[in-house]
Structures are given as C-alpha cells and as structure tokens.
C-alpha cells in the first residue's frame, strides 16, 4: 500500500474551489515553496488550497548514499538514465493519491493544478503523461521529463493534454537548459499547449518568473 504523503497546507480563503499540488526539489521539503503563495496571489482569484507534500527520505546514489528527501533516487549524471524508474513510479502513485484526496474533498480534477520544481517537476510531468482523467494545468519549474522518448512511448492513448507553464534558468548548472528545452519540444509534439519561459538565472525561481506564472494562472481561472 502506498504511504500517504504528509504535507503543508495553505488555504487562501474559505471553501476553496481550486487546488495546487506543489512538489519540492531534491533535499528540500514541503515548506520550501510555501512562502511563495503570498507573492503569487492576486486579489480577484478564487479561494485556492495549496498542498506542499514532503517527499520521503531515501539514500541518493550520486550523493554517496546520503539520505535526504527525494521523489526518486538519482543513479547517474546521464539525464537519459539518471532517474530511478521504480522511484518515479512510486512518487507518481503517491501524487495520484493526493489528487484523489482533493477530489474526495470536493475539488474536481478539472480544477487541480500540479506544480513542481526540479525533481518535483519531473514527477508531475511523468504523472501527466500517464493520466487519463482531466487536470487544470501543469507548472514545471527548472525541471525535465526523465527519459522523454520512453515516457512519450508509454503515454496513455486516451491521455490528457493540460496546458503547461514551463520556466528555466539559462545558467542552470543542475539541469542544463537544453535538457529542459528537449522536454518542452517533446510535450509540444504530444499536443500539450505549452508556454515556455527562460530567465537569466541558475537553478532557482525569480520574481519575473512568478509574475509570468501569475498571468498564466489568471488565464486558467478565467477560462473555467
């Protein structure tokens, strides 16, 4: 049985009608992106439940086996094979569980957005390619799709194609921008409406990026 993920919850109003499930990067936890909420919010938005889950603690191969919070093990530096496939599968299942929790609490899947930074982004993109039920959108920050060619081949024939906001740093030393750009090309070729942003930054998030993300979210809320 898949272990339930503990999470930091931030509701921006009573009776939220939207949810954003936001997955952190390697070695961080659910508190990492929680402070971003007030920077992102706009006064006219509907009430939103932000869910920031904590990844389980596990040894990371490329970090000499040191345990830390991670959505999957990183077994090599080669981006085509660096992600532990079994770990990705387990985290996708755990994320599916979080989505179903929100549906059970009264928020339809059509009003649930998945967000992720770095490793967390890799999980939301992997989950979206396997999913057949709707989602409101994907927010992929400083991230990539593990083994995009294999992931594209495994995509469900009746899979969903939610809109994607993808942003990356041109000086990212952790995930080089060309790796992310290849992911963007793969998703676009599969029919995902994708908005790409590049910023003169490293492996991080910047204010200009949050402004663009706010505009993108605004469009999602208005279209509903």
PDB file of C-alpha atoms in Angstrom:
ATOM      1  CA  UNK A   1       0.000   0.000   0.000  1.00  0.00           C
ATOM      2  CA  UNK A   2       1.330   3.431  -0.948  1.00  0.00           C
ATOM      3  CA  UNK A   3       2.320   5.523   2.075  1.00  0.00           C
ATOM      4  CA  UNK A   4       0.287   8.709   2.391  1.00  0.00           C
ATOM      5  CA  UNK A   5       2.361  11.850   1.980  1.00  0.00           C
ATOM      6  CA  UNK A   6       2.316  14.431   4.751  1.00  0.00           C
ATOM      7  CA  UNK A   7       2.006  17.993   3.504  1.00  0.00           C
ATOM      8  CA  UNK A   8       1.979  21.681   4.364  1.00  0.00           C
ATOM      9  CA  UNK A   9      -1.491  23.095   3.598  1.00  0.00           C
ATOM     10  CA  UNK A  10      -2.226  26.736   2.809  1.00  0.00           C
ATOM     11  CA  UNK A  11      -5.814  27.753   2.023  1.00  0.00           C
ATOM     12  CA  UNK A  12      -6.193  31.274   0.657  1.00  0.00           C
ATOM     13  CA  UNK A  13      -9.876  31.513   1.563  1.00  0.00           C
ATOM     14  CA  UNK A  14     -12.829  29.586   2.936  1.00  0.00           C
ATOM     15  CA  UNK A  15     -14.263  26.671   0.957  1.00  0.00           C
ATOM     16  CA  UNK A  16     -11.516  26.557  -1.722  1.00  0.00           C
ATOM     17  CA  UNK A  17     -12.712  25.581  -5.200  1.00  0.00           C
ATOM     18  CA  UNK A  18      -9.230  25.081  -6.697  1.00  0.00           C
ATOM     19  CA  UNK A  19      -6.159  23.148  -5.560  1.00  0.00           C
ATOM     20  CA  UNK A  20      -2.473  23.414  -6.438  1.00  0.00           C
ATOM     21  CA  UNK A  21      -0.311  20.404  -5.513  1.00  0.00           C
ATOM     22  CA  UNK A  22       3.284  21.654  -5.443  1.00  0.00           C
ATOM     23  CA  UNK A  23       6.240  19.240  -5.260  1.00  0.00           C
ATOM     24  CA  UNK A  24       9.625  20.450  -3.985  1.00  0.00           C
ATOM     25  CA  UNK A  25      13.120  19.629  -5.253  1.00  0.00           C
ATOM     26  CA  UNK A  26      15.816  17.258  -4.010  1.00  0.00           C
ATOM     27  CA  UNK A  27      16.780  17.702  -0.359  1.00  0.00           C
ATOM     28  CA  UNK A  28      14.064  20.283   0.360  1.00  0.00           C
ATOM     29  CA  UNK A  29      10.624  19.681   1.887  1.00  0.00           C
ATOM     30  CA  UNK A  30       7.067  20.974   1.667  1.00  0.00           C
ATOM     31  CA  UNK A  31       7.992  24.183   3.496  1.00  0.00           C
ATOM     32  CA  UNK A  32      10.348  25.220   0.684  1.00  0.00           C
ATOM     33  CA  UNK A  33       7.772  26.797  -1.634  1.00  0.00           C
ATOM     34  CA  UNK A  34       5.051  27.638   0.915  1.00  0.00           C
ATOM     35  CA  UNK A  35       6.341  31.253   1.293  1.00  0.00           C
ATOM     36  CA  UNK A  36       5.772  31.798  -2.432  1.00  0.00           C
ATOM     37  CA  UNK A  37       1.970  31.851  -2.032  1.00  0.00           C
ATOM     38  CA  UNK A  38       1.581  35.498  -0.933  1.00  0.00           C
ATOM     39  CA  UNK A  39       3.938  36.600  -3.738  1.00  0.00           C
ATOM     40  CA  UNK A  40       1.845  34.754  -6.297  1.00  0.00           C
ATOM     41  CA  UNK A  41      -1.703  35.558  -5.158  1.00  0.00           C
ATOM     42  CA  UNK A  42      -3.896  38.168  -6.813  1.00  0.00           C
ATOM     43  CA  UNK A  43      -6.889  39.730  -5.051  1.00  0.00           C
ATOM     44  CA  UNK A  44      -9.533  38.631  -7.564  1.00  0.00           C
ATOM     45  CA  UNK A  45      -8.538  34.953  -7.597  1.00  0.00           C
ATOM     46  CA  UNK A  46     -10.852  32.264  -6.250  1.00  0.00           C
ATOM     47  CA  UNK A  47     -10.001  30.553  -2.956  1.00  0.00           C
ATOM     48  CA  UNK A  48      -7.205  28.016  -3.534  1.00  0.00           C
ATOM     49  CA  UNK A  49      -5.894  25.145  -1.437  1.00  0.00           C
ATOM     50  CA  UNK A  50      -2.118  24.900  -1.863  1.00  0.00           C
ATOM     51  CA  UNK A  51      -0.746  21.486  -0.902  1.00  0.00           C
ATOM     52  CA  UNK A  52       3.030  21.177  -0.453  1.00  0.00           C
ATOM     53  CA  UNK A  53       3.806  17.493   0.232  1.00  0.00           C
ATOM     54  CA  UNK A  54       7.030  16.211   1.808  1.00  0.00           C
ATOM     55  CA  UNK A  55       8.919  13.623  -0.249  1.00  0.00           C
ATOM     56  CA  UNK A  56      10.048  10.517   1.655  1.00  0.00           C
ATOM     57  CA  UNK A  57      13.633  10.336   2.946  1.00  0.00           C
ATOM     58  CA  UNK A  58      15.834   7.938   0.967  1.00  0.00           C
ATOM     59  CA  UNK A  59      19.525   7.400   0.128  1.00  0.00           C
ATOM     60  CA  UNK A  60      20.711   9.231  -3.012  1.00  0.00           C
ATOM     61  CA  UNK A  61      23.305   7.332  -5.032  1.00  0.00           C
ATOM     62  CA  UNK A  62      25.142  10.303  -6.585  1.00  0.00           C
ATOM     63  CA  UNK A  63      25.378  11.930  -3.126  1.00  0.00           C
ATOM     64  CA  UNK A  64      27.335   8.942  -1.769  1.00  0.00           C
ATOM     65  CA  UNK A  65      24.151   7.349  -0.476  1.00  0.00           C
ATOM     66  CA  UNK A  66      23.398  10.176   1.963  1.00  0.00           C
ATOM     67  CA  UNK A  67      19.679  10.031   2.878  1.00  0.00           C
ATOM     68  CA  UNK A  68      17.548  13.088   2.104  1.00  0.00           C
ATOM     69  CA  UNK A  69      14.040  13.925   0.993  1.00  0.00           C
ATOM     70  CA  UNK A  70      13.676  12.893  -2.645  1.00  0.00           C
ATOM     71  CA  UNK A  71      10.990  11.832  -5.097  1.00  0.00           C
ATOM     72  CA  UNK A  72      13.361   9.280  -6.644  1.00  0.00           C
ATOM     73  CA  UNK A  73      16.983   8.180  -6.450  1.00  0.00           C
ATOM     74  CA  UNK A  74      19.472   9.790  -8.844  1.00  0.00           C
ATOM     75  CA  UNK A  75      21.652   6.949 -10.021  1.00  0.00           C
ATOM     76  CA  UNK A  76      23.865   8.675 -12.628  1.00  0.00           C
ATOM     77  CA  UNK A  77      24.666  12.015 -14.226  1.00  0.00           C
ATOM     78  CA  UNK A  78      23.257  10.929 -17.607  1.00  0.00           C
ATOM     79  CA  UNK A  79      19.843  12.569 -17.958  1.00  0.00           C
ATOM     80  CA  UNK A  80      18.591   9.672 -20.075  1.00  0.00           C
ATOM     81  CA  UNK A  81      19.058   7.207 -17.208  1.00  0.00           C
ATOM     82  CA  UNK A  82      19.634   9.223 -14.045  1.00  0.00           C
ATOM     83  CA  UNK A  83      16.148   8.831 -12.553  1.00  0.00           C
ATOM     84  CA  UNK A  84      15.384   5.602 -10.705  1.00  0.00           C
ATOM     85  CA  UNK A  85      12.308   4.377 -12.625  1.00  0.00           C
ATOM     86  CA  UNK A  86      10.816   2.484  -9.673  1.00  0.00           C
ATOM     87  CA  UNK A  87      11.144   5.608  -7.534  1.00  0.00           C
ATOM     88  CA  UNK A  88       9.435   7.723 -10.177  1.00  0.00           C
ATOM     89  CA  UNK A  89       6.599   5.180 -10.364  1.00  0.00           C
ATOM     90  CA  UNK A  90       6.143   5.219  -6.577  1.00  0.00           C
ATOM     91  CA  UNK A  91       6.027   9.015  -6.440  1.00  0.00           C
ATOM     92  CA  UNK A  92       3.550   9.173  -9.329  1.00  0.00           C
ATOM     93  CA  UNK A  93       1.296   6.789  -7.373  1.00  0.00           C
ATOM     94  CA  UNK A  94       1.650   8.938  -4.260  1.00  0.00           C
ATOM     95  CA  UNK A  95       0.767  12.055  -6.271  1.00  0.00           C
ATOM     96  CA  UNK A  96      -2.272  10.272  -7.708  1.00  0.00           C
ATOM     97  CA  UNK A  97      -3.324   9.641  -4.106  1.00  0.00           C
ATOM     98  CA  UNK A  98      -3.069  13.351  -3.295  1.00  0.00           C
ATOM     99  CA  UNK A  99      -5.170  14.207  -6.347  1.00  0.00           C
ATOM    100  CA  UNK A 100      -7.846  11.738  -5.262  1.00  0.00           C
ATOM    101  CA  UNK A 101      -7.831  13.232  -1.747  1.00  0.00           C
ATOM    102  CA  UNK A 102      -8.632  16.648  -3.195  1.00  0.00           C
ATOM    103  CA  UNK A 103     -11.383  15.187  -5.397  1.00  0.00           C
ATOM    104  CA  UNK A 104     -12.850  13.489  -2.315  1.00  0.00           C
ATOM    105  CA  UNK A 105     -12.785  16.848  -0.512  1.00  0.00           C
ATOM    106  CA  UNK A 106     -14.925  18.362  -3.265  1.00  0.00           C
ATOM    107  CA  UNK A 107     -12.449  19.905  -5.725  1.00  0.00           C
ATOM    108  CA  UNK A 108     -12.969  18.433  -9.202  1.00  0.00           C
ATOM    109  CA  UNK A 109      -9.897  17.224 -11.085  1.00  0.00           C
ATOM    110  CA  UNK A 110     -10.588  19.901 -13.706  1.00  0.00           C
ATOM    111  CA  UNK A 111      -9.673  22.481 -11.034  1.00  0.00           C
ATOM    112  CA  UNK A 112      -6.497  20.822  -9.770  1.00  0.00           C
ATOM    113  CA  UNK A 113      -3.103  22.086 -10.944  1.00  0.00           C
ATOM    114  CA  UNK A 114       0.150  20.193 -10.485  1.00  0.00           C
ATOM    115  CA  UNK A 115       3.318  22.195  -9.840  1.00  0.00           C
ATOM    116  CA  UNK A 116       6.868  21.012  -9.324  1.00  0.00           C
ATOM    117  CA  UNK A 117      10.399  22.344  -9.049  1.00  0.00           C
ATOM    118  CA  UNK A 118      13.343  20.252 -10.302  1.00  0.00           C
ATOM    119  CA  UNK A 119      12.728  16.656  -9.100  1.00  0.00           C
ATOM    120  CA  UNK A 120       9.165  17.579  -8.205  1.00  0.00           C
ATOM    121  CA  UNK A 121       8.598  18.822 -11.736  1.00  0.00           C
ATOM    122  CA  UNK A 122       9.898  15.543 -13.140  1.00  0.00           C
ATOM    123  CA  UNK A 123       7.195  13.732 -11.157  1.00  0.00           C
ATOM    124  CA  UNK A 124       4.287  15.951 -12.221  1.00  0.00           C
ATOM    125  CA  UNK A 125       5.280  15.639 -15.887  1.00  0.00           C
ATOM    126  CA  UNK A 126       5.646  11.860 -15.591  1.00  0.00           C
ATOM    127  CA  UNK A 127       2.268  11.671 -13.861  1.00  0.00           C
ATOM    128  CA  UNK A 128       0.544  13.786 -16.513  1.00  0.00           C
ATOM    129  CA  UNK A 129       1.762  11.568 -19.359  1.00  0.00           C
ATOM    130  CA  UNK A 130       0.189   8.529 -17.704  1.00  0.00           C
ATOM    131  CA  UNK A 131      -3.052  10.169 -16.678  1.00  0.00           C
ATOM    132  CA  UNK A 132      -6.393   9.823 -18.488  1.00  0.00           C
ATOM    133  CA  UNK A 133      -8.519  11.980 -16.155  1.00  0.00           C
ATOM    134  CA  UNK A 134      -8.540  15.789 -16.516  1.00  0.00           C
ATOM    135  CA  UNK A 135      -6.302  18.325 -14.818  1.00  0.00           C
ATOM    136  CA  UNK A 136      -6.377  22.137 -14.922  1.00  0.00           C
ATOM    137  CA  UNK A 137      -2.707  22.516 -15.811  1.00  0.00           C
ATOM    138  CA  UNK A 138       0.954  21.769 -15.119  1.00  0.00           C
ATOM    139  CA  UNK A 139       3.592  24.123 -13.698  1.00  0.00           C
ATOM    140  CA  UNK A 140       7.072  22.788 -14.480  1.00  0.00           C
ATOM    141  CA  UNK A 141       9.867  24.893 -12.977  1.00  0.00           C
ATOM    142  CA  UNK A 142      13.589  24.254 -13.589  1.00  0.00           C
ATOM    143  CA  UNK A 143      12.831  20.663 -14.474  1.00  0.00           C
ATOM    144  CA  UNK A 144      12.820  17.963 -17.132  1.00  0.00           C
ATOM    145  CA  UNK A 145      10.992  14.783 -18.094  1.00  0.00           C
ATOM    146  CA  UNK A 146      13.055  11.670 -17.263  1.00  0.00           C
ATOM    147  CA  UNK A 147      13.744   9.670 -20.454  1.00  0.00           C
ATOM    148  CA  UNK A 148      11.296  11.700 -22.594  1.00  0.00           C
ATOM    149  CA  UNK A 149      11.318   9.290 -25.533  1.00  0.00           C
ATOM    150  CA  UNK A 150      10.347   6.314 -23.356  1.00  0.00           C
ATOM    151  CA  UNK A 151       7.799   8.434 -21.482  1.00  0.00           C
ATOM    152  CA  UNK A 152       6.220   9.546 -24.756  1.00  0.00           C
ATOM    153  CA  UNK A 153       6.013   5.918 -25.919  1.00  0.00           C
ATOM    154  CA  UNK A 154       4.297   4.930 -22.650  1.00  0.00           C
ATOM    155  CA  UNK A 155       1.750   7.727 -22.820  1.00  0.00           C
ATOM    156  CA  UNK A 156      -1.831   6.562 -22.433  1.00  0.00           C
ATOM    157  CA  UNK A 157      -3.605   6.540 -25.859  1.00  0.00           C
ATOM    158  CA  UNK A 158      -6.505   8.473 -24.336  1.00  0.00           C
ATOM    159  CA  UNK A 159      -4.204  10.611 -22.224  1.00  0.00           C
ATOM    160  CA  UNK A 160      -4.903  14.172 -21.212  1.00  0.00           C
ATOM    161  CA  UNK A 161      -3.172  17.261 -22.612  1.00  0.00           C
ATOM    162  CA  UNK A 162      -3.484  20.007 -19.993  1.00  0.00           C
ATOM    163  CA  UNK A 163      -1.795  23.373 -20.565  1.00  0.00           C
ATOM    164  CA  UNK A 164       1.803  23.611 -19.323  1.00  0.00           C
ATOM    165  CA  UNK A 165       3.752  26.539 -17.891  1.00  0.00           C
ATOM    166  CA  UNK A 166       7.465  25.714 -18.167  1.00  0.00           C
ATOM    167  CA  UNK A 167      10.248  28.020 -16.971  1.00  0.00           C
ATOM    168  CA  UNK A 168      14.002  27.526 -16.731  1.00  0.00           C
ATOM    169  CA  UNK A 169      17.224  29.342 -15.967  1.00  0.00           C
ATOM    170  CA  UNK A 170      19.598  29.902 -18.877  1.00  0.00           C
ATOM    171  CA  UNK A 171      22.540  29.445 -16.457  1.00  0.00           C
ATOM    172  CA  UNK A 172      21.140  26.398 -14.632  1.00  0.00           C
ATOM    173  CA  UNK A 173      24.138  24.200 -13.637  1.00  0.00           C
ATOM    174  CA  UNK A 174      21.955  21.387 -12.235  1.00  0.00           C
ATOM    175  CA  UNK A 175      19.624  20.792 -15.182  1.00  0.00           C
ATOM    176  CA  UNK A 176      21.129  22.447 -18.284  1.00  0.00           C
ATOM    177  CA  UNK A 177      18.526  24.418 -20.205  1.00  0.00           C
ATOM    178  CA  UNK A 178      18.861  22.307 -23.411  1.00  0.00           C
ATOM    179  CA  UNK A 179      17.636  19.287 -21.404  1.00  0.00           C
ATOM    180  CA  UNK A 180      14.523  21.217 -20.365  1.00  0.00           C
ATOM    181  CA  UNK A 181      14.048  22.554 -23.899  1.00  0.00           C
ATOM    182  CA  UNK A 182      14.022  18.986 -25.231  1.00  0.00           C
ATOM    183  CA  UNK A 183      11.293  18.142 -22.714  1.00  0.00           C
ATOM    184  CA  UNK A 184       9.296  21.168 -23.900  1.00  0.00           C
ATOM    185  CA  UNK A 185       9.658  20.025 -27.507  1.00  0.00           C
ATOM    186  CA  UNK A 186       8.522  16.507 -26.584  1.00  0.00           C
ATOM    187  CA  UNK A 187       5.430  17.776 -24.753  1.00  0.00           C
ATOM    188  CA  UNK A 188       4.552  20.147 -27.592  1.00  0.00           C
ATOM    189  CA  UNK A 189       4.887  17.316 -30.123  1.00  0.00           C
ATOM    190  CA  UNK A 190       2.483  15.263 -27.997  1.00  0.00           C
ATOM    191  CA  UNK A 191      -0.119  18.025 -28.200  1.00  0.00           C
ATOM    192  CA  UNK A 192       0.320  19.757 -24.834  1.00  0.00           C
ATOM    193  CA  UNK A 193      -0.320  23.540 -25.098  1.00  0.00           C
ATOM    194  CA  UNK A 194       2.967  24.774 -23.643  1.00  0.00           C
ATOM    195  CA  UNK A 195       4.164  28.228 -22.631  1.00  0.00           C
ATOM    196  CA  UNK A 196       7.979  28.405 -22.364  1.00  0.00           C
ATOM    197  CA  UNK A 197       9.937  30.977 -20.372  1.00  0.00           C
ATOM    198  CA  UNK A 198      13.698  31.375 -19.977  1.00  0.00           C
ATOM    199  CA  UNK A 199      15.363  33.648 -17.416  1.00  0.00           C
ATOM    200  CA  UNK A 200      18.991  34.716 -16.811  1.00  0.00           C
ATOM    201  CA  UNK A 201      19.249  32.712 -13.577  1.00  0.00           C
ATOM    202  CA  UNK A 202      20.646  29.473 -12.161  1.00  0.00           C
ATOM    203  CA  UNK A 203      18.672  26.607 -10.529  1.00  0.00           C
ATOM    204  CA  UNK A 204      16.146  28.827  -8.786  1.00  0.00           C
ATOM    205  CA  UNK A 205      12.954  30.875  -9.134  1.00  0.00           C
ATOM    206  CA  UNK A 206      12.900  34.630  -9.818  1.00  0.00           C
ATOM    207  CA  UNK A 207      10.352  37.418  -9.403  1.00  0.00           C
ATOM    208  CA  UNK A 208       9.817  37.900 -13.127  1.00  0.00           C
ATOM    209  CA  UNK A 209       9.029  34.195 -13.404  1.00  0.00           C
ATOM    210  CA  UNK A 210       6.411  34.425 -10.631  1.00  0.00           C
ATOM    211  CA  UNK A 211       4.793  37.385 -12.417  1.00  0.00           C
ATOM    212  CA  UNK A 212       4.533  35.343 -15.640  1.00  0.00           C
ATOM    213  CA  UNK A 213       3.206  32.354 -13.702  1.00  0.00           C
ATOM    214  CA  UNK A 214       0.586  34.585 -12.099  1.00  0.00           C
ATOM    215  CA  UNK A 215      -0.551  35.746 -15.537  1.00  0.00           C
ATOM    216  CA  UNK A 216      -0.752  32.119 -16.720  1.00  0.00           C
ATOM    217  CA  UNK A 217      -2.769  31.087 -13.648  1.00  0.00           C
ATOM    218  CA  UNK A 218      -5.045  34.082 -14.140  1.00  0.00           C
ATOM    219  CA  UNK A 219      -5.895  32.757 -17.607  1.00  0.00           C
ATOM    220  CA  UNK A 220      -6.657  29.294 -16.171  1.00  0.00           C
ATOM    221  CA  UNK A 221      -9.045  30.691 -13.576  1.00  0.00           C
ATOM    222  CA  UNK A 222     -10.806  32.953 -16.080  1.00  0.00           C
ATOM    223  CA  UNK A 223     -11.263  30.119 -18.576  1.00  0.00           C
ATOM    224  CA  UNK A 224     -13.011  27.870 -16.033  1.00  0.00           C
TER     225      UNK A 224
END
